[in-house]
PDB file of C-alpha atoms in Angstrom:
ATOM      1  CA  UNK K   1      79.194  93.035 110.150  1.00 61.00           C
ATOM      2  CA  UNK K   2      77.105  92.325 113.530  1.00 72.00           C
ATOM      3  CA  UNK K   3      74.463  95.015 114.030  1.00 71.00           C
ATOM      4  CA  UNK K   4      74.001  96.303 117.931  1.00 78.00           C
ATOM      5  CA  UNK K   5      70.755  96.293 119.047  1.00 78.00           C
ATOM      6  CA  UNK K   6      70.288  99.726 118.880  1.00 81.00           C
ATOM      7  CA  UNK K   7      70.764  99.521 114.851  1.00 80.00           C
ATOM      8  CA  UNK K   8      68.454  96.240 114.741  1.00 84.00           C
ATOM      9  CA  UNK K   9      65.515  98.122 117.043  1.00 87.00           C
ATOM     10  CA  UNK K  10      65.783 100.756 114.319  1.00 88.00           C
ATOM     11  CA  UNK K  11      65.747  98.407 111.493  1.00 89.00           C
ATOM     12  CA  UNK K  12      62.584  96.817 112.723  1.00 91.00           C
ATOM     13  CA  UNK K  13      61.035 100.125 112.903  1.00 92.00           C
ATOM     14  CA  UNK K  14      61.930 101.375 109.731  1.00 93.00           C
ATOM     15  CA  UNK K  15      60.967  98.346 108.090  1.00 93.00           C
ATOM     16  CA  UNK K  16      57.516  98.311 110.131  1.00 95.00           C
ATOM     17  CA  UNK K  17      56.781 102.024 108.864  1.00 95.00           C
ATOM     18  CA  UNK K  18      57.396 101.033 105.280  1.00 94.00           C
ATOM     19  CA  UNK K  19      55.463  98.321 105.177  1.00 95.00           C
ATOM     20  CA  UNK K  20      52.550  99.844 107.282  1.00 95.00           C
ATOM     21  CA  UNK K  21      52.840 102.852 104.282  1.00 95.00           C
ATOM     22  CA  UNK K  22      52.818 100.160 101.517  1.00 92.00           C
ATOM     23  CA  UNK K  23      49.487  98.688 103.343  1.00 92.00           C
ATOM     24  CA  UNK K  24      47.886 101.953 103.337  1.00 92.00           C
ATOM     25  CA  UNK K  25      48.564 103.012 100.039  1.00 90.00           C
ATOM     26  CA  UNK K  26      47.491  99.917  98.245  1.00 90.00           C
ATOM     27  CA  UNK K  27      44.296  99.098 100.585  1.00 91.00           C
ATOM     28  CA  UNK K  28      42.275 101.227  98.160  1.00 89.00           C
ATOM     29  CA  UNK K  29      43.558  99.412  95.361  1.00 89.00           C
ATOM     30  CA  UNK K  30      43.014  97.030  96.633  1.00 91.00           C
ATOM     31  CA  UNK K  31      39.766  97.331  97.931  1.00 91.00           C
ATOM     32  CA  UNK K  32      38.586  98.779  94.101  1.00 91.00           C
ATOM     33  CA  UNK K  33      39.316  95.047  92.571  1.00 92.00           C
ATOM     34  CA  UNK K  34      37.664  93.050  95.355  1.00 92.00           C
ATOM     35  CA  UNK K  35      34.620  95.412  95.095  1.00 91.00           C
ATOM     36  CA  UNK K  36      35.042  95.146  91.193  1.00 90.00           C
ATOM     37  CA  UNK K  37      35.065  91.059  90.994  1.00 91.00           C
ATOM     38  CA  UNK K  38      31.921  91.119  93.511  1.00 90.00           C
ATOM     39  CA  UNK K  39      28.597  91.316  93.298  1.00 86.00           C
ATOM     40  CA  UNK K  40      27.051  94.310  93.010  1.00 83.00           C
ATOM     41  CA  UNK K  41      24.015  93.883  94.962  1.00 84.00           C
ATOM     42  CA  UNK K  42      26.005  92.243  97.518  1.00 84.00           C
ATOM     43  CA  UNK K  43      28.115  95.146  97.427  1.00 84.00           C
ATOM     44  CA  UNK K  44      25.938  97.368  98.572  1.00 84.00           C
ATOM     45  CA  UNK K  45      25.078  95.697 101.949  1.00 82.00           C
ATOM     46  CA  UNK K  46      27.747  97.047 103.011  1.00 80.00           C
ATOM     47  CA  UNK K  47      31.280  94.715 105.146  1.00 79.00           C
ATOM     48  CA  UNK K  48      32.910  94.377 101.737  1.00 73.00           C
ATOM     49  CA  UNK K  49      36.781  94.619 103.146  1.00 74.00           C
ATOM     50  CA  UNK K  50      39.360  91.850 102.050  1.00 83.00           C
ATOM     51  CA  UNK K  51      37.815  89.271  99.705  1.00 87.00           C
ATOM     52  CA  UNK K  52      35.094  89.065  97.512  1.00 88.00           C
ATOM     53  CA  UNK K  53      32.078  87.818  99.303  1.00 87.00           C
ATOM     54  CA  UNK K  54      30.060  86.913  95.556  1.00 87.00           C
ATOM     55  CA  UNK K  55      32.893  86.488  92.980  1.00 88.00           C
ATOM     56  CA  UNK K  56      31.119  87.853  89.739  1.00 87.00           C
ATOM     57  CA  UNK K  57      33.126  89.092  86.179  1.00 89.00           C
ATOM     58  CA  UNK K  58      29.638  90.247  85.053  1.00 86.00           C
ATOM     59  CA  UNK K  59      31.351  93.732  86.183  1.00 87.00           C
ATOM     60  CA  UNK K  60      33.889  93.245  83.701  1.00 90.00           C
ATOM     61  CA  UNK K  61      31.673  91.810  81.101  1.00 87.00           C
ATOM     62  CA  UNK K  62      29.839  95.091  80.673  1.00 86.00           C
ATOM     63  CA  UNK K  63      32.504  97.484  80.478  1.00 88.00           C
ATOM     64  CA  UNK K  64      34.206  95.321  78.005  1.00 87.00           C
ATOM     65  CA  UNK K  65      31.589  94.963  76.428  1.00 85.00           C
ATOM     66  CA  UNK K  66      30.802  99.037  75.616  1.00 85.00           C
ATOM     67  CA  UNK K  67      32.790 100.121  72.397  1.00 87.00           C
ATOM     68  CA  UNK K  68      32.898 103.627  73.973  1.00 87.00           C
ATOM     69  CA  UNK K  69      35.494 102.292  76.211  1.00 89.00           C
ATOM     70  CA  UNK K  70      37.592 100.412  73.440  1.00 91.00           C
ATOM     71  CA  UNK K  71      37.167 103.832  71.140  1.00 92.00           C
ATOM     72  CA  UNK K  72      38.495 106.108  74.401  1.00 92.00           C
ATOM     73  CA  UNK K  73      41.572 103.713  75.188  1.00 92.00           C
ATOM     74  CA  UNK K  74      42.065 103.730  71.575  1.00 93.00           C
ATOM     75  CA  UNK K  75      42.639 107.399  71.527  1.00 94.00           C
ATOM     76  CA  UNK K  76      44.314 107.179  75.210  1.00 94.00           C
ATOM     77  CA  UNK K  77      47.381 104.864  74.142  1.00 94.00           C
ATOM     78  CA  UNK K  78      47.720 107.036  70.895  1.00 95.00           C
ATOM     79  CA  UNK K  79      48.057 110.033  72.667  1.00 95.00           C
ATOM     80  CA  UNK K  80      50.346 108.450  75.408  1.00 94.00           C
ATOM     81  CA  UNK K  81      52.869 106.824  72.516  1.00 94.00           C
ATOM     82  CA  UNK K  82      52.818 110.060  70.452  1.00 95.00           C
ATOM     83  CA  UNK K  83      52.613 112.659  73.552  1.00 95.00           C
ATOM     84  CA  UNK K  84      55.542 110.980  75.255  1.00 95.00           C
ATOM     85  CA  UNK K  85      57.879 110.174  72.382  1.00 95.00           C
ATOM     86  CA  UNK K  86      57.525 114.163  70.974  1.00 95.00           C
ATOM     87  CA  UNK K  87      57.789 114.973  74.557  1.00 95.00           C
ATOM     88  CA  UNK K  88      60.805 113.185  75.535  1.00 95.00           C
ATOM     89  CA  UNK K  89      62.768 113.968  71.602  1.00 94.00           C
ATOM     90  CA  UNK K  90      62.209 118.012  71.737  1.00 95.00           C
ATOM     91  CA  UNK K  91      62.494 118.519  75.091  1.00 95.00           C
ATOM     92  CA  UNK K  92      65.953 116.079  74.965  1.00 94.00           C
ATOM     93  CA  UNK K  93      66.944 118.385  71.934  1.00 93.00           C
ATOM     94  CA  UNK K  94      66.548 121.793  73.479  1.00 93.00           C
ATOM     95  CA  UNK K  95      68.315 120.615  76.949  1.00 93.00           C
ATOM     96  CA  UNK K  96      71.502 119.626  74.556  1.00 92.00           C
ATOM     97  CA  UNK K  97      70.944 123.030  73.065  1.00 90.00           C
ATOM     98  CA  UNK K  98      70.935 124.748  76.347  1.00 91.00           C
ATOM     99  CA  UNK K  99      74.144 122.359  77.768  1.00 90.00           C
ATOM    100  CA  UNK K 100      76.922 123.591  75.420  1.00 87.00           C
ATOM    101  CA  UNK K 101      78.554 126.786  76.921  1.00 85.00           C
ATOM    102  CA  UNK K 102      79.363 127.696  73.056  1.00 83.00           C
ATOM    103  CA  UNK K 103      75.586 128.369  72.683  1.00 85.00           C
ATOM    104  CA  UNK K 104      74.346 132.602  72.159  1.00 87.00           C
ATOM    105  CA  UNK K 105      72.483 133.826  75.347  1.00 87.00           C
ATOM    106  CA  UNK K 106      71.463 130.051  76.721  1.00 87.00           C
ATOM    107  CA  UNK K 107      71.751 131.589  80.222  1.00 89.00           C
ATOM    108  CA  UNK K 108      68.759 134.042  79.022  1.00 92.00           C
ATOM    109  CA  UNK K 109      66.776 131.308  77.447  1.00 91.00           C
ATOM    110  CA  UNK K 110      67.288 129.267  80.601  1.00 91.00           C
ATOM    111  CA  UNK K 111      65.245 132.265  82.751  1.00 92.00           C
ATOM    112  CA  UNK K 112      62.522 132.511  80.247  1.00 91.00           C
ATOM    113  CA  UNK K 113      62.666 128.802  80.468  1.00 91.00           C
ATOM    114  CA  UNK K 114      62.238 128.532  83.757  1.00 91.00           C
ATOM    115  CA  UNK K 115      59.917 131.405  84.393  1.00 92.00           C
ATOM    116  CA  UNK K 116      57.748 130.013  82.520  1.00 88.00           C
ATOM    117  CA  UNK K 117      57.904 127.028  85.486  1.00 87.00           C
ATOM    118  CA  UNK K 118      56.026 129.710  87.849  1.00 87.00           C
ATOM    119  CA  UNK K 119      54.256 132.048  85.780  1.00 86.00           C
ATOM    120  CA  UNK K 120      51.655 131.111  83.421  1.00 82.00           C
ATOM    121  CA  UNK K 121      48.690 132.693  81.146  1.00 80.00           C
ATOM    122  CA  UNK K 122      45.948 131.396  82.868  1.00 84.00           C
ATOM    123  CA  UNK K 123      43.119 129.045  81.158  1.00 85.00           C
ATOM    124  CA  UNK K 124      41.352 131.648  79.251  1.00 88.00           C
ATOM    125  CA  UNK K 125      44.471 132.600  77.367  1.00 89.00           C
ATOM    126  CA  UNK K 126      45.403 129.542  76.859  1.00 89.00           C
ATOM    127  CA  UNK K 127      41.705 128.276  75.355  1.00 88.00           C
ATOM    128  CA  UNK K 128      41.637 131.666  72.745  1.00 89.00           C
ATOM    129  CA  UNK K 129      45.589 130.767  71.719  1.00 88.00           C
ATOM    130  CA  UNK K 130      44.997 127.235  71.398  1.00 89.00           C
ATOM    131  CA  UNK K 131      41.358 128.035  69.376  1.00 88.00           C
ATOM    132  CA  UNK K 132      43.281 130.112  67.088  1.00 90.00           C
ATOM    133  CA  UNK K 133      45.945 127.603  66.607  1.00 88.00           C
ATOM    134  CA  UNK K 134      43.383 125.370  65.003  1.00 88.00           C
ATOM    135  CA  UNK K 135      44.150 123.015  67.590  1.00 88.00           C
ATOM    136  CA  UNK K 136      40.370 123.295  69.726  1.00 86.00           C
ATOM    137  CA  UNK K 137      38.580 120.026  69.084  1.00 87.00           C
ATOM    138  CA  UNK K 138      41.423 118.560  67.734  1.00 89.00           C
ATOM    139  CA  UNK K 139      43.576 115.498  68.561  1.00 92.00           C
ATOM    140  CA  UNK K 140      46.577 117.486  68.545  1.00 92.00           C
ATOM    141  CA  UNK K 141      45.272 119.624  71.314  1.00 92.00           C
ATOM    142  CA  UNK K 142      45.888 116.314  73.660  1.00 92.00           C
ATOM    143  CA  UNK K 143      49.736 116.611  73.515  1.00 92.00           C
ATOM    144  CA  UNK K 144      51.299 119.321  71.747  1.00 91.00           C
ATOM    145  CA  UNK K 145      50.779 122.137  74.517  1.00 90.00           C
ATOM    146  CA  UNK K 146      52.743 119.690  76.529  1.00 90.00           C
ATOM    147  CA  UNK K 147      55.391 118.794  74.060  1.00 92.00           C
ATOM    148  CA  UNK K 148      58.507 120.632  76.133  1.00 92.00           C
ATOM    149  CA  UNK K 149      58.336 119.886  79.888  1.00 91.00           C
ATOM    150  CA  UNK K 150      60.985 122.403  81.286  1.00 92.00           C
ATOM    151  CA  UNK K 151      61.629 120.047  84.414  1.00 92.00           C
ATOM    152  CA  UNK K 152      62.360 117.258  82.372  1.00 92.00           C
ATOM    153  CA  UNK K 153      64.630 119.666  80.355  1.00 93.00           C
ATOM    154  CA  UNK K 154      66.662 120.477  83.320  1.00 92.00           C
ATOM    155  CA  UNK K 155      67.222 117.091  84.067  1.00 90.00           C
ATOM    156  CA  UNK K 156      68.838 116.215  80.644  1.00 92.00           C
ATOM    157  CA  UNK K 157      70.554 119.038  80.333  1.00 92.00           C
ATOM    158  CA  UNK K 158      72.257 118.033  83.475  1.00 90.00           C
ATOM    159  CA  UNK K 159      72.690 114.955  82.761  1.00 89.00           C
ATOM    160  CA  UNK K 160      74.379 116.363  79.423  1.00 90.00           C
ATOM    161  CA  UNK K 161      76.942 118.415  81.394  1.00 88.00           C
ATOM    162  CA  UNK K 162      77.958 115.271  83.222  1.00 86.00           C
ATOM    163  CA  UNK K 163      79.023 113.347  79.975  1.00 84.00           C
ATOM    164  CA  UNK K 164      82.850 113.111  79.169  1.00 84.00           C
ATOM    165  CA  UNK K 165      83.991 116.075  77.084  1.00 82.00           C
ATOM    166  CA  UNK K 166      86.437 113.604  75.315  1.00 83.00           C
ATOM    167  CA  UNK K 167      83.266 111.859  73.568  1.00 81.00           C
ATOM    168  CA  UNK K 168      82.460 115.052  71.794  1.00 80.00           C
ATOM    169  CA  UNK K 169      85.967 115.829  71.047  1.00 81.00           C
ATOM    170  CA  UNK K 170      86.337 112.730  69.684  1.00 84.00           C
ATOM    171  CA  UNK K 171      83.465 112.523  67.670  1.00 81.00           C
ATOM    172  CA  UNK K 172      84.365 116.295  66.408  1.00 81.00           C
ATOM    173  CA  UNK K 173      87.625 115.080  65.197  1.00 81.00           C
ATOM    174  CA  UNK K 174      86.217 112.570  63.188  1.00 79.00           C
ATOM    175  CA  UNK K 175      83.993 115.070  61.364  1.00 80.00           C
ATOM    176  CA  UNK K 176      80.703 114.493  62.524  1.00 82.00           C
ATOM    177  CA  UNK K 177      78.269 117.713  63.483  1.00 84.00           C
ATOM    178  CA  UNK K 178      75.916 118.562  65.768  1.00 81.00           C
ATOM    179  CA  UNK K 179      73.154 116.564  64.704  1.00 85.00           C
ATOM    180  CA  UNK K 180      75.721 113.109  64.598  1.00 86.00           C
ATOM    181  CA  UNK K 181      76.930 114.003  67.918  1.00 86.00           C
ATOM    182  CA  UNK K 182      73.356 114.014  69.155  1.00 88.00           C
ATOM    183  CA  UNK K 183      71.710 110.745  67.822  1.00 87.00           C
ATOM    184  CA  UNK K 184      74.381 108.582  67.455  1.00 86.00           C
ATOM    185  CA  UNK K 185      76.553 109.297  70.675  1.00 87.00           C
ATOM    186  CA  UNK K 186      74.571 111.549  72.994  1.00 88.00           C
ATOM    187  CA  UNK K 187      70.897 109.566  72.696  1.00 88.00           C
ATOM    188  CA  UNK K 188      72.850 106.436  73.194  1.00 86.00           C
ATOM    189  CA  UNK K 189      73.999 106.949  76.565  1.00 86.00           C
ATOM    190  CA  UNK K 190      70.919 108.411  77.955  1.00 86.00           C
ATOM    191  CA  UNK K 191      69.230 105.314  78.060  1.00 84.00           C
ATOM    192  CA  UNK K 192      68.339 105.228  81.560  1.00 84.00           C
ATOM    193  CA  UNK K 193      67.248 109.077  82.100  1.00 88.00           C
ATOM    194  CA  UNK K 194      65.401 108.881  78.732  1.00 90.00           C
ATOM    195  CA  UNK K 195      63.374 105.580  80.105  1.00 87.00           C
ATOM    196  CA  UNK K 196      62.691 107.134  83.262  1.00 86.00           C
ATOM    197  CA  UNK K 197      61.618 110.442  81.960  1.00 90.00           C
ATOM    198  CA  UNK K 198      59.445 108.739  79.457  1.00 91.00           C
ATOM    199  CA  UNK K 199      57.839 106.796  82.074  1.00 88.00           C
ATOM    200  CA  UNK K 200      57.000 109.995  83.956  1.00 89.00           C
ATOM    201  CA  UNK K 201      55.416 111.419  80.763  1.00 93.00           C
ATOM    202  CA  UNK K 202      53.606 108.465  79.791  1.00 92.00           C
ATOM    203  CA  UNK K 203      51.759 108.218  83.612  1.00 90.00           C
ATOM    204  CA  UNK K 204      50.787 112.219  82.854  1.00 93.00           C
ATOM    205  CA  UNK K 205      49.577 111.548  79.372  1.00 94.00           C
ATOM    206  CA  UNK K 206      48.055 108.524  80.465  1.00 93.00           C
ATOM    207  CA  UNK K 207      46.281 110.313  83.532  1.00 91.00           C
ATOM    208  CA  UNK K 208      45.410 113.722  82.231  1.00 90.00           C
ATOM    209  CA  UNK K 209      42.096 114.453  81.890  1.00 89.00           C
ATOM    210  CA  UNK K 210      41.066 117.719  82.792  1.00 89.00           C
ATOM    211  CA  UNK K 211      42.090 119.310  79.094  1.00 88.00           C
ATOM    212  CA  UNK K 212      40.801 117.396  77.010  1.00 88.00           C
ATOM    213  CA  UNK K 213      37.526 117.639  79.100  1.00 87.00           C
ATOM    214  CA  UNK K 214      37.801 121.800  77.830  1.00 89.00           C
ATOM    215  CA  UNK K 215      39.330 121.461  74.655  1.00 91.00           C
ATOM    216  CA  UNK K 216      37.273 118.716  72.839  1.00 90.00           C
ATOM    217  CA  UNK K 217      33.593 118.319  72.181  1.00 87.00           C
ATOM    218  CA  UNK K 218      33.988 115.611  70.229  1.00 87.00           C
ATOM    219  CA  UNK K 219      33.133 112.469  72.089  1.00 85.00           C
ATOM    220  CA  UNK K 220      34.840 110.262  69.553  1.00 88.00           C
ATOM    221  CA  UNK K 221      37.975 111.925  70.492  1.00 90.00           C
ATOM    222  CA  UNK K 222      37.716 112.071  74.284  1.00 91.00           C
ATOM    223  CA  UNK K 223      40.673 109.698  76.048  1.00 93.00           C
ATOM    224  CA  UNK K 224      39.809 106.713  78.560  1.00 91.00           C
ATOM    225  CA  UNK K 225      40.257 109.057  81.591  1.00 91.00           C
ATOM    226  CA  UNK K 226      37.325 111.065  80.770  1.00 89.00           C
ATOM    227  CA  UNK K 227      35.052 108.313  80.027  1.00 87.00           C
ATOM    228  CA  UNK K 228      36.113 107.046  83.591  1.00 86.00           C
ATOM    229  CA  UNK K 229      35.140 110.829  85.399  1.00 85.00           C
ATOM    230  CA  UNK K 230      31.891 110.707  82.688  1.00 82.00           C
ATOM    231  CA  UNK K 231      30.623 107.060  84.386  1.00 81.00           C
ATOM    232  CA  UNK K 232      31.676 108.478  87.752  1.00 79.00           C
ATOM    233  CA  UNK K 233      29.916 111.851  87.898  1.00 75.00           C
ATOM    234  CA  UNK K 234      26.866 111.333  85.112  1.00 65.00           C
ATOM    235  CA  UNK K 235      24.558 108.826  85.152  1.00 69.00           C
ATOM    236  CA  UNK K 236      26.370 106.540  81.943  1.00 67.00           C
ATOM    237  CA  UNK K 237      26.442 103.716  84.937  1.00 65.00           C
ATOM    238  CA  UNK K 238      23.120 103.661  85.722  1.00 69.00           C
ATOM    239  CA  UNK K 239      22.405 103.982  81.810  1.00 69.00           C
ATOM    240  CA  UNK K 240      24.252 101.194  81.170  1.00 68.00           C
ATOM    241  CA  UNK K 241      22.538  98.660  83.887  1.00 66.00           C
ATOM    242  CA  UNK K 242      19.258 100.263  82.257  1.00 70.00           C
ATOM    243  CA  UNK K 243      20.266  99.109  78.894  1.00 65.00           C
ATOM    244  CA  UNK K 244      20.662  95.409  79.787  1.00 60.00           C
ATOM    245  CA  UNK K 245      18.171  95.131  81.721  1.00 57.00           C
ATOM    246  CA  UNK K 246      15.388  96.303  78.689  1.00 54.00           C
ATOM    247  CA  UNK K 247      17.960  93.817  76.707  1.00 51.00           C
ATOM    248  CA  UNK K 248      15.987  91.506  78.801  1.00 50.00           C
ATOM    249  CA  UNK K 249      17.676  87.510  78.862  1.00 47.00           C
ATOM    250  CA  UNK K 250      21.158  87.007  79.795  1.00 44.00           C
ATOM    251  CA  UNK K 251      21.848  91.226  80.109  1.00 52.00           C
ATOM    252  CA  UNK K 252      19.041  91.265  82.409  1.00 52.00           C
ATOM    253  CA  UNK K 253      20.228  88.782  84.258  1.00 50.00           C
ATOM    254  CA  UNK K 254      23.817  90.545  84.431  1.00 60.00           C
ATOM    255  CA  UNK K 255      21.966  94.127  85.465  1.00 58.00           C
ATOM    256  CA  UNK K 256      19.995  92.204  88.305  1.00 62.00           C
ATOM    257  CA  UNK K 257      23.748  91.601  89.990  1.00 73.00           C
ATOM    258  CA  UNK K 258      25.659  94.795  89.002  1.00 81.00           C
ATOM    259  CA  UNK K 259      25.194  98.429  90.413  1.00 83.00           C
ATOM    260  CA  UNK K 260      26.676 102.021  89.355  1.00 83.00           C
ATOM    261  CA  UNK K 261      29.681 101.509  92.331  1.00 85.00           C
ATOM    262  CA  UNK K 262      30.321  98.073  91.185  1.00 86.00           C
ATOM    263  CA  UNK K 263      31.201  99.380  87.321  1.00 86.00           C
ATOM    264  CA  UNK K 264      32.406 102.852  88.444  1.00 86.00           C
ATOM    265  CA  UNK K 265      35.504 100.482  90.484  1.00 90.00           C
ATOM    266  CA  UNK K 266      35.144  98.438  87.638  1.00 90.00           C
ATOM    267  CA  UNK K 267      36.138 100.850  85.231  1.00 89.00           C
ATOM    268  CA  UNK K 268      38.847 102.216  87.774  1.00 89.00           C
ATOM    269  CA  UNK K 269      40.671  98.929  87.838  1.00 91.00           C
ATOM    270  CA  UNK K 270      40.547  98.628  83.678  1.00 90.00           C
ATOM    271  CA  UNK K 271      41.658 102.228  82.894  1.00 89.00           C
ATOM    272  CA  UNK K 272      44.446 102.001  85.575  1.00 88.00           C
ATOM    273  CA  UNK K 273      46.236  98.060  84.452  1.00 86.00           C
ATOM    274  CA  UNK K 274      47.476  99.406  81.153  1.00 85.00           C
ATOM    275  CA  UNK K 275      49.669 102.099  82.950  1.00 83.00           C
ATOM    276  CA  UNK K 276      50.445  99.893  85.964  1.00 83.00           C
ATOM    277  CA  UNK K 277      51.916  97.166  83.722  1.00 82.00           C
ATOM    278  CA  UNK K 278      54.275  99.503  82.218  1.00 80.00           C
ATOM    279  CA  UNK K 279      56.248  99.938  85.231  1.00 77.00           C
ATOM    280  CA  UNK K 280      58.054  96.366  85.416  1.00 76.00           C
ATOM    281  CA  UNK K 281      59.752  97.269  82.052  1.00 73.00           C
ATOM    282  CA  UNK K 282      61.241 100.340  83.335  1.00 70.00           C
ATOM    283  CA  UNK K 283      62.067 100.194  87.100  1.00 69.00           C
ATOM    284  CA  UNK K 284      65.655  98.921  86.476  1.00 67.00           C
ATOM    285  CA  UNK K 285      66.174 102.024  85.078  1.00 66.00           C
ATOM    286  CA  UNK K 286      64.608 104.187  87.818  1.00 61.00           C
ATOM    287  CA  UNK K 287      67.723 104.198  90.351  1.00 56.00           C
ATOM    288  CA  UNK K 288      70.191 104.939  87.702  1.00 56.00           C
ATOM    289  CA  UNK K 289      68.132 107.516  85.495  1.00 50.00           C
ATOM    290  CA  UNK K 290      66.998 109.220  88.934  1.00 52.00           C
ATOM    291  CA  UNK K 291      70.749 109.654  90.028  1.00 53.00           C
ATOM    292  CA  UNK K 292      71.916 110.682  86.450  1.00 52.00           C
ATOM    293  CA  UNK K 293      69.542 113.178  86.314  1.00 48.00           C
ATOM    294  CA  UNK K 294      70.200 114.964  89.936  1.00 48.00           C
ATOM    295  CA  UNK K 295      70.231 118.374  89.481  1.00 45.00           C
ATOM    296  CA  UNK K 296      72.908 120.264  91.440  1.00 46.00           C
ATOM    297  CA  UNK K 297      72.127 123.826  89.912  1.00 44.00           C
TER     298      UNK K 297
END
């Protein structure tokens, strides 16, 4: 089909805005990892826009090198795996609840579900409920108050109401429950909103920060997110340049190149790749799982 040139002057646009977005969105990305593979010192004179001027890993070197950082991303992957798969199975089971029409007062559960969308207790409720819970200083305390996302609820149970009736008919007929209709027919066909949603959990898990920075005392404990904000607003950076340098040799050597900007984007670009590499794996999935999911309520 031959485009006018009306429809080709707007296809050059649109394509010119997108791209011009994409360019602005991953310049500071961008701009993290050159700063983070060059020399600190050099860094700091300041131009530093496109490539690095001093290509250095002596960035990398010391933040690999600190086994607070292996301990947090230790403790940020196992709350990411656990957080998203609890996540993703209760929140799936309660949205199957809530999409059978057979099921006592799911149109009130539904409100409270959703109200509680809008409406919450506030942090100081939630700190004394989650103290008396045991949970305060705990590892639990990084996922279980986010076990049931009611968005992500909606979206199964939507995409639950959109499966053919004659599957669960079927699979009634042939004697098998609830439970059997659930695992072995209804989980099987939800690949693609299941992979999306889990992706969505697994950037919040990943991300998160700000609770476990109230909850837990314990540095041990503490996820890779809050070792990042720690470098950025304490002085563990300049602690850390410090330490080699008294090392005196080769780590003096290294702290003579390296500043607290240089490992701050440093430690941006390491905490960040885990999460960013997960995305191949599930974007043919996004389209689909997106469109599944709609919600026309």
């Amino acid at each position: 089909m031959k485009l006018s040139l009306e429809d080709r002057f707007l296809q050059i646009f649109v394509y010119t805005v997108l791209i011009i977005l994409a360019l602005v969105s991953l310049y500071p990305f961008w701009n993290a990892l050159v700063i983070s593979l060059n020399s600190g010192i050099d860094t700091s004179l300041g131009g530093l826009t496109l490539w690095p001027r001093q290509l250095t890993f002596d960035n990398y070197k010391v933040i690999l090198s600190d086994t607070r950082f292996f301990k947090a991303l230790g403790i940020s992957v196992l709350r990411t795996v656990s957080g998203t798969a609890a996540s993703i199975f209760f929140t799936a089971m309660l949205a199957y609840g809530l999409s059978r029409k057979d099921t006592v007062g799911r149109k009130y559960y539904m409100v409270i579900a959703i109200f509680t969308m809008y409406f919450s207790g506030g942090l100081i409720p939630t700190y004394l409920w989650l103290r008396e819970l045991g949970l305060f200083n705990n590892f639990w305390v990084l996922f279980v108050p986010w076990t049931i996302s009611v968005w992500n609820m909606i979206v199964f149970r939507t995409f639950f109401q959109e499966l053919p009736k004659e599957l669960e008919e079927s699979a009634m007929l042939d004697g098998c429950n609830h439970y059997g209709l659930f695992f072995r027919i209804i989980i099987r066909l939800s690949g693609p909103v299941i992979a999306t949603l889990s992706l969505f959990q697994a950037v919040f898990f990943w991300n998160e920060w700000f609770s476990s920075g109230i909850y837990i005392n314990n540095a041990n404990l503490l996820p890779v997110q809050n070792y990042l904000m720690n470098m950025i607003n304490s002085n563990s950076a300049q602690e850390m340049i410090s330490q080699l340098g008294a090392a005196g040799g080769v780590g003096d050597m290294i702290s003579s190149t390296i500043t607290p900007k240089s490992l701050q984007m440093t430690a941006l670009m390491v905490v960040s790749l885990p999460i960013i590499l997960v995305y191949p794996f599930v974007q043919k999935f996004f389209v689909k799982g997106v469109m599944v999911g709609s919600l026309k309520e």
